[in-house]
XYZ file of C-alpha atoms in Angstrom:
554
model
C 124.617 102.408 89.890
C 126.403 105.616 90.668
C 125.328 109.220 90.871
C 127.346 112.408 90.832
C 126.163 115.425 92.796
C 128.430 118.422 93.300
C 126.050 120.431 95.456
C 125.289 120.503 99.155
C 121.866 119.938 100.688
C 121.302 123.639 101.360
C 122.074 124.595 97.785
C 120.300 121.627 96.188
C 118.976 122.140 92.735
C 115.259 121.477 92.969
C 115.252 118.437 90.705
C 112.932 115.460 91.152
C 113.779 112.712 90.447
C 117.499 113.137 90.953
C 119.496 112.785 87.733
C 121.984 109.989 87.208
C 124.823 112.490 86.822
C 124.744 116.186 87.717
C 127.703 118.537 87.805
C 127.107 122.214 88.528
C 129.012 125.394 89.231
C 128.431 128.574 91.209
C 127.676 131.209 88.566
C 124.353 132.984 88.199
C 122.430 132.937 84.943
C 118.898 134.103 84.135
C 116.442 133.611 81.313
C 115.784 136.507 78.964
C 112.243 137.824 78.686
C 112.076 136.379 75.179
C 113.737 133.066 76.047
C 112.895 130.425 73.464
C 113.211 126.693 72.885
C 114.007 125.567 69.349
C 114.020 122.065 67.911
C 116.870 121.774 65.414
C 115.571 118.854 63.325
C 112.877 118.589 60.649
C 109.463 116.958 61.037
C 109.082 117.754 64.728
C 106.189 115.613 66.042
C 103.129 117.514 67.209
C 103.354 116.191 70.747
C 106.937 117.412 71.099
C 105.890 120.850 69.846
C 103.128 120.824 72.463
C 105.609 119.722 75.147
C 107.915 122.614 74.272
C 104.959 124.980 74.577
C 104.044 123.585 78.000
C 107.681 123.937 79.071
C 107.607 127.612 78.142
C 104.400 128.016 80.130
C 105.865 126.385 83.241
C 108.955 128.587 82.998
C 106.752 131.651 82.911
C 104.232 130.638 85.535
C 105.931 128.430 88.148
C 107.274 131.478 89.999
C 109.027 129.350 92.609
C 111.025 131.546 94.945
C 114.014 129.864 96.527
C 113.036 127.843 99.594
C 115.278 129.656 102.052
C 114.625 132.275 104.711
C 113.885 135.481 102.822
C 112.866 133.475 99.736
C 116.017 134.474 97.888
C 115.745 138.235 98.344
C 119.477 138.389 99.069
C 120.109 137.006 95.557
C 118.912 140.266 93.968
C 122.327 141.882 93.266
C 123.688 138.643 91.850
C 120.635 138.107 89.644
C 120.728 141.674 88.388
C 124.321 141.214 87.210
C 123.841 137.681 85.874
C 124.508 136.552 82.332
C 121.360 135.978 80.277
C 120.282 132.767 78.546
C 118.058 133.289 75.533
C 117.937 129.899 73.827
C 117.668 126.178 74.510
C 118.308 124.075 71.418
C 116.629 120.672 71.338
C 118.297 118.039 69.161
C 118.121 114.351 68.377
C 121.241 112.275 67.909
C 121.808 111.195 64.298
C 120.251 107.801 64.975
C 117.218 109.403 66.570
C 116.747 111.945 63.789
C 116.799 109.449 60.927
C 113.772 109.665 58.646
C 110.703 110.987 60.473
C 111.244 111.038 64.241
C 108.851 108.959 66.293
C 106.506 110.955 68.483
C 106.687 110.998 72.280
C 103.510 108.927 72.260
C 104.899 106.299 69.923
C 108.033 105.798 72.006
C 106.073 105.801 75.289
C 103.824 102.969 74.123
C 106.604 100.618 73.060
C 107.419 97.505 75.051
C 109.204 98.294 78.311
C 112.705 97.432 77.120
C 112.388 99.369 73.874
C 111.869 102.895 75.217
C 114.842 105.243 75.325
C 114.342 107.932 77.974
C 117.959 109.086 78.211
C 119.040 112.678 77.605
C 121.939 115.075 78.087
C 121.355 118.676 79.188
C 124.050 121.348 79.146
C 123.667 124.931 80.376
C 126.796 127.099 80.022
C 127.497 129.949 82.419
C 128.400 132.508 79.754
C 124.937 132.979 78.229
C 125.609 130.888 75.134
C 122.848 128.522 74.089
C 121.840 125.652 76.331
C 121.562 122.286 74.606
C 119.327 119.271 75.107
C 120.275 116.101 73.249
C 118.537 112.712 73.214
C 118.139 109.576 71.142
C 114.345 109.868 71.112
C 111.588 112.422 71.485
C 110.704 110.753 74.790
C 114.227 111.450 76.003
C 113.839 115.066 74.907
C 110.581 115.264 76.866
C 112.287 113.960 80.004
C 115.012 116.563 79.529
C 112.471 119.364 79.088
C 110.856 118.236 82.347
C 114.216 118.553 84.101
C 114.852 121.967 82.523
C 111.634 123.383 84.048
C 112.859 122.456 87.542
C 116.180 124.314 87.340
C 114.868 127.839 87.763
C 113.847 130.035 90.672
C 111.908 133.282 90.523
C 112.835 136.679 91.940
C 111.218 139.979 90.993
C 110.107 138.640 87.632
C 113.429 137.010 86.763
C 113.932 133.262 86.329
C 117.418 132.331 87.466
C 119.807 129.749 88.815
C 122.912 130.331 90.919
C 124.640 127.134 89.836
C 125.690 127.427 86.228
C 127.293 125.784 84.395
C 125.069 122.714 84.683
C 125.802 119.398 83.021
C 123.276 116.580 83.343
C 123.525 113.086 81.875
C 120.419 111.165 82.782
C 118.503 107.946 82.204
C 116.260 105.742 84.347
C 117.456 102.701 86.243
C 114.133 100.876 85.758
C 111.833 100.832 82.717
C 108.616 100.653 84.795
C 107.744 103.555 87.095
C 104.056 103.577 87.788
C 101.057 104.967 89.588
C 97.907 102.878 90.078
C 94.448 104.408 90.390
C 91.309 102.439 91.207
C 88.316 104.032 89.444
C 85.772 101.371 90.451
C 85.237 101.923 94.195
C 84.593 105.580 93.414
C 84.443 107.271 90.011
C 87.002 109.828 88.859
C 86.120 112.207 86.010
C 88.418 112.443 83.000
C 89.620 115.880 84.145
C 90.990 114.461 87.398
C 92.708 111.571 85.645
C 94.340 114.010 83.226
C 95.561 116.207 86.072
C 97.023 113.108 87.714
C 98.769 112.239 84.445
C 100.257 115.736 84.384
C 101.621 115.337 87.905
C 102.983 111.903 87.024
C 104.849 113.328 84.043
C 106.470 116.038 86.166
C 108.267 113.346 88.190
C 108.919 111.096 85.169
C 106.423 108.358 86.076
C 105.836 106.457 82.839
C 103.003 103.979 83.494
C 99.387 104.628 84.477
C 98.087 101.372 85.938
C 94.341 101.862 85.517
C 92.376 99.503 87.779
C 89.200 100.410 85.960
C 86.674 97.833 87.221
C 85.982 95.898 90.396
C 83.069 94.256 92.206
C 81.471 97.608 93.007
C 81.201 99.100 89.505
C 81.966 98.571 85.832
C 82.445 102.141 84.578
C 83.962 101.536 81.129
C 82.205 101.022 77.811
C 83.446 97.937 75.956
C 82.525 97.264 72.312
C 80.302 94.216 72.154
C 79.722 94.333 75.919
C 77.961 97.655 76.386
C 75.482 96.071 78.806
C 78.244 95.774 81.413
C 78.574 99.525 81.900
C 74.868 100.139 81.344
C 74.040 97.875 84.275
C 77.273 98.215 86.219
C 78.142 101.916 86.350
C 77.006 104.004 89.309
C 75.158 106.343 86.952
C 75.077 107.437 83.335
C 77.524 110.174 84.333
C 79.974 107.694 85.853
C 81.066 105.947 82.673
C 84.237 106.179 80.596
C 83.059 106.254 76.998
C 85.138 104.869 74.163
C 86.058 108.472 73.353
C 87.061 109.086 76.984
C 89.401 106.090 76.957
C 91.063 107.254 73.752
C 91.315 110.772 75.147
C 93.045 109.520 78.306
C 95.384 107.222 76.362
C 96.353 110.059 74.009
C 96.806 112.559 76.812
C 98.998 110.084 78.677
C 101.086 109.226 75.617
C 101.811 112.884 74.907
C 103.211 113.074 78.445
C 105.443 110.022 78.166
C 103.017 107.660 79.905
C 101.786 104.225 78.854
C 98.331 103.088 80.011
C 98.282 99.615 81.548
C 94.634 98.685 82.083
C 93.426 96.022 84.478
C 90.181 94.036 84.390
C 90.431 91.956 87.561
C 89.450 88.289 87.143
C 88.159 85.876 88.301
C 87.664 87.626 91.658
C 86.621 91.251 92.154
C 84.019 90.820 89.420
C 80.635 90.738 91.183
C 79.286 93.691 89.204
C 79.191 91.602 86.022
C 76.305 89.729 87.666
C 74.119 92.793 87.208
C 73.962 92.084 83.483
C 75.149 88.462 83.350
C 74.035 86.586 86.470
C 74.816 83.312 84.710
C 78.545 84.095 84.941
C 78.826 85.063 88.627
C 79.014 82.714 91.606
C 77.830 83.801 95.105
C 76.439 87.005 93.615
C 75.924 89.528 96.436
C 75.646 86.678 98.944
C 75.468 87.437 102.651
C 77.413 87.479 104.858
C 79.747 88.966 102.297
C 82.815 88.329 104.477
C 82.449 84.586 103.868
C 82.784 85.030 100.132
C 84.854 88.166 99.477
C 87.508 90.457 100.867
C 85.040 93.338 100.849
C 81.432 93.810 99.738
C 79.805 92.858 97.467
C 80.535 89.149 97.062
C 80.663 87.580 93.615
C 83.242 85.976 91.310
C 83.353 84.743 87.749
C 82.373 81.084 87.422
C 85.820 79.999 86.301
C 84.875 76.317 85.921
C 82.272 77.165 83.267
C 83.424 76.989 79.652
C 80.768 79.561 78.780
C 82.086 81.987 81.425
C 85.668 81.308 80.368
C 84.865 82.134 76.740
C 82.882 85.203 77.813
C 85.806 86.471 79.920
C 88.419 85.840 77.223
C 86.298 87.723 74.683
C 85.709 90.579 77.140
C 89.408 90.983 77.946
C 90.311 90.922 74.250
C 87.710 93.599 73.507
C 89.124 95.863 76.228
C 92.749 95.189 75.302
C 91.952 96.080 71.706
C 91.214 99.625 72.838
C 94.738 100.139 74.113
C 98.141 100.413 72.392
C 100.101 99.213 75.433
C 101.913 95.898 75.169
C 100.849 95.138 78.764
C 97.401 94.187 80.066
C 96.471 92.978 83.546
C 94.017 90.175 84.231
C 94.315 90.693 88.005
C 94.033 87.384 89.829
C 94.159 88.523 93.457
C 92.045 87.375 96.390
C 90.256 84.475 94.719
C 87.763 83.273 97.336
C 87.527 79.466 97.559
C 84.353 79.205 99.744
C 82.470 81.116 97.051
C 83.110 78.266 94.624
C 82.676 75.545 97.236
C 79.154 76.803 97.960
C 78.172 77.467 94.320
C 76.142 74.514 92.958
C 76.837 75.403 89.329
C 80.610 75.516 89.847
C 80.544 72.201 91.684
C 78.479 70.646 88.912
C 80.949 71.916 86.299
C 83.897 70.502 88.250
C 82.205 67.148 88.646
C 81.295 67.020 84.951
C 84.842 67.731 83.817
C 86.627 65.828 86.545
C 88.745 68.870 87.329
C 89.812 70.318 90.626
C 89.220 74.008 91.238
C 92.933 74.680 90.685
C 92.809 72.849 87.360
C 89.764 74.855 86.349
C 91.584 78.076 87.304
C 94.469 76.992 85.133
C 92.193 76.377 82.134
C 90.487 79.730 82.741
C 93.797 81.595 82.966
C 95.252 79.871 79.918
C 92.219 80.936 77.890
C 92.229 84.563 79.013
C 95.969 84.945 78.593
C 95.864 83.294 75.157
C 93.265 85.860 74.093
C 95.668 88.626 75.109
C 98.695 87.013 73.499
C 96.778 86.715 70.231
C 96.654 90.515 70.293
C 100.367 90.818 71.022
C 99.828 91.673 74.690
C 101.900 90.496 77.651
C 99.749 89.430 80.629
C 100.197 91.039 84.038
C 98.931 89.389 87.240
C 98.900 89.955 90.990
C 101.284 87.841 93.050
C 98.745 85.205 94.189
C 98.632 83.746 90.694
C 102.254 82.696 91.218
C 102.479 82.121 94.959
C 99.066 80.718 95.934
C 97.898 78.768 92.903
C 99.289 75.836 90.950
C 98.765 77.150 87.450
C 100.950 77.492 84.356
C 101.903 81.007 83.336
C 104.014 82.143 80.388
C 107.597 82.942 81.339
C 107.130 86.531 80.180
C 104.176 87.144 82.538
C 104.715 90.219 84.707
C 103.897 89.749 88.391
C 102.879 92.616 90.673
C 103.944 92.184 94.286
C 101.446 93.799 96.661
C 100.818 91.801 99.829
C 104.255 92.260 101.388
C 107.701 93.490 100.429
C 108.960 90.077 101.563
C 107.118 88.312 98.720
C 109.317 89.515 95.858
C 111.930 86.884 96.662
C 109.436 84.029 96.266
C 108.222 85.440 92.938
C 111.798 85.884 91.726
C 112.613 82.324 92.772
C 110.063 81.179 90.198
C 111.780 83.269 87.515
C 109.073 85.846 86.862
C 109.585 89.535 86.180
C 108.426 91.770 89.005
C 106.744 95.136 89.491
C 107.221 96.203 93.112
C 104.108 97.638 94.761
C 104.093 96.208 98.288
C 101.361 97.502 100.577
C 103.736 97.957 103.506
C 105.541 100.712 101.569
C 103.435 101.938 98.669
C 99.702 101.849 99.483
C 98.557 105.461 99.522
C 95.104 104.688 100.953
C 96.427 103.265 104.230
C 96.098 105.314 107.393
C 92.439 106.347 107.372
C 91.354 103.353 109.440
C 88.701 100.865 108.417
C 85.728 101.940 106.334
C 83.163 99.263 107.247
C 80.123 101.033 108.624
C 79.712 99.481 112.061
C 83.205 98.198 112.848
C 84.885 100.406 115.404
C 88.006 98.241 115.698
C 88.824 97.815 111.982
C 92.118 99.562 111.271
C 92.374 98.587 107.609
C 95.937 98.693 106.328
C 97.106 101.279 108.860
C 99.466 102.951 109.483
C 99.739 105.792 106.992
C 102.612 105.202 104.574
C 104.672 108.390 104.682
C 106.783 109.596 101.789
C 109.819 108.723 103.904
C 108.601 105.135 104.243
C 108.093 104.838 100.475
C 111.456 106.498 99.822
C 113.205 103.994 102.072
C 112.166 101.044 99.882
C 114.991 98.946 98.486
C 114.056 97.662 95.001
C 116.370 94.679 95.440
C 115.513 93.760 99.040
C 115.927 90.024 99.719
C 116.907 89.293 96.113
C 120.144 87.729 94.921
C 122.319 89.581 92.438
C 121.263 87.077 89.784
C 117.622 88.062 90.348
C 118.105 91.844 90.085
C 117.334 91.852 86.364
C 113.843 90.478 87.096
C 112.822 93.758 88.754
C 111.153 95.940 86.126
C 110.473 98.751 88.581
C 107.602 99.653 90.850
C 104.724 101.919 91.705
C 102.608 103.503 94.389
C 98.925 102.594 94.457
C 95.670 104.278 95.445
C 92.698 102.070 96.270
C 89.719 104.351 96.508
C 87.264 103.030 99.091
C 87.704 106.394 100.830
C 88.951 108.519 97.957
C 87.336 110.495 95.187
C 88.165 113.488 93.016
C 87.817 115.681 96.105
C 90.902 114.216 97.826
C 92.810 112.598 94.954
C 95.520 115.259 94.808
C 96.270 115.523 98.526
C 96.270 111.782 99.160
C 98.587 111.093 96.198
C 100.895 114.112 96.012
C 103.647 114.654 96.685
C 103.920 111.180 98.291
C 103.682 109.340 94.959
C 106.806 111.183 93.837
C 108.821 109.155 96.366
C 108.695 105.915 94.395
C 109.298 107.880 91.194
C 112.768 108.792 92.453
C 113.448 105.341 93.911
C 112.780 103.660 90.569
C 114.332 106.371 88.387
C 117.612 106.269 90.308
C 117.622 102.607 91.327
C 119.124 103.740 94.592
C 118.122 103.007 98.156
C 118.443 104.575 101.581
C 119.823 101.293 102.908
C 122.749 101.366 100.480
C 123.442 105.029 101.150
C 122.821 106.102 97.558
C 119.617 107.872 98.606
C 119.265 110.089 101.648
C 115.996 111.343 103.135
C 117.487 114.565 104.503
C 119.049 115.365 101.128
C 115.817 114.535 99.296
C 113.406 116.547 101.420
C 114.333 120.074 100.211
C 113.948 118.900 96.620
C 110.579 117.305 97.354
C 109.423 120.510 99.046
C 110.271 122.365 95.841
C 108.469 119.790 93.699
C 105.392 120.132 95.869
C 105.464 123.947 95.547
C 105.623 123.605 91.751
C 102.712 121.148 91.752
C 100.549 123.567 93.705
C 101.461 126.417 91.351
C 100.448 124.203 88.410
C 97.037 123.463 89.894
C 97.620 120.181 91.770
C 96.465 120.322 95.405
C 99.532 118.590 96.865
C 99.742 118.668 100.653
C 102.568 120.291 102.620
C 105.144 117.866 103.971
C 106.057 120.084 106.935
C 105.359 123.566 108.271
C 106.690 126.135 105.821
C 109.128 127.220 108.534
C 110.830 123.845 108.071
C 110.706 123.994 104.279
C 112.661 127.265 104.403
C 115.279 125.804 106.749
C 116.546 122.517 105.288
C 117.532 120.072 108.011
C 116.196 122.181 110.881
C 113.224 119.880 111.457
C 115.054 116.567 111.203
C 114.524 114.320 114.211
C 118.149 114.720 115.263
C 118.518 118.443 114.482
């Protein structure tokens, strides 16, 4: 993978993630007051029309002054004399424009390998029309996102000092995600939508929605409405069927696929509120004997009745979603819970199965239910590394316990999504949250954006295994998070992995550089704040205006 950048750190175009190829000049150009964006093909999908409208709004309202001392005031004479750009034409290649173009949503919800996000953006220096060309509407949307990041503001003028600009861009990895846990604490639809907006600005394309866990079941499921009635924190803490469709549609219009997870057989205690017959060690004490965190309780995986119930439940949820991916979880299965559950032991004795064999039968049934709907199962790494069960070769495995574990997963031939806690867990750093445990440090320390940015997607893998890496994501478990701190705990840190997996580069190889990236991430954070996302500062503003001055070796 190679990248072309013709600009120095101090003059960096404020693009995030960095394009695959960028060549720029040193001429000034500014947008006219009536600047417009025109699609040049018939039957423009509604979501592309809406994306063009949002692009116009960002251009008018971002008002990002250059992040230098004086905020670009010295640019005034150059801007006043600059050529003016009045039009961006948006076009599909002949293959992309055939018949009726697919919408952004339709392309975003295709299988991972079938989405085309590539685009070419050209901005001349003489004021003639800029052009954006792509093979798909999703590619056009990615290009529009880049276009919004090219411009600074000075005295009411939107300008760049680096025309002409030629960008040829496409992602290195098809999966670039953000995971949000909405079970430990509830997040209203508004906050999820705002998160989806921020994700789209940095070209994240998958919302991994960890919607349920042992603490709550906040989603309505056709045929299983009792689960949310008994398992939500309140009547106001439930995602209705309409809410789910609203979120899926909103995400699709922004180039994002929704990968939902119903964690099984562990992390499922809450189901016992409405179906105690299906849950072993339900809210048993001490909880630490039977679960990673309170409350205890797991699906009775040795029971044929529970297995059928779970398969039907997962199918009913998966039916709500257009994504080709669906996660059945599979992490932190607690063995003592089953050892001490009389019903599970009776089931094992009656069938002559071991617990591992029962887990295999359970997993085969749940995954078959998904495959019957055309879905590809996704699991956490323990299903591959800790258990002797049979999984389909196409199963996607999420690495989370350690960055060192990807090699063992790859050795078994499974495709990987990288989300190791030692780099990508956004919740780490607040210490433990158990009420009377002074010493508990949780998953400390805090994972800085620099730490996430330093991740090597191919670490410890052989060249032959590189193709197994689908991409990666940052994750927010919400024991200590809610809508009040969602923005500051996630942004702009979650943008770090977005660039890692868009570029496919790494700090270790020299293709990514933290000092080069920081000024661009400052700019992205300023834009987020202007657009209503409460992203935290990365440094004192003094540092943001003086690139490199606050490096450790400056």
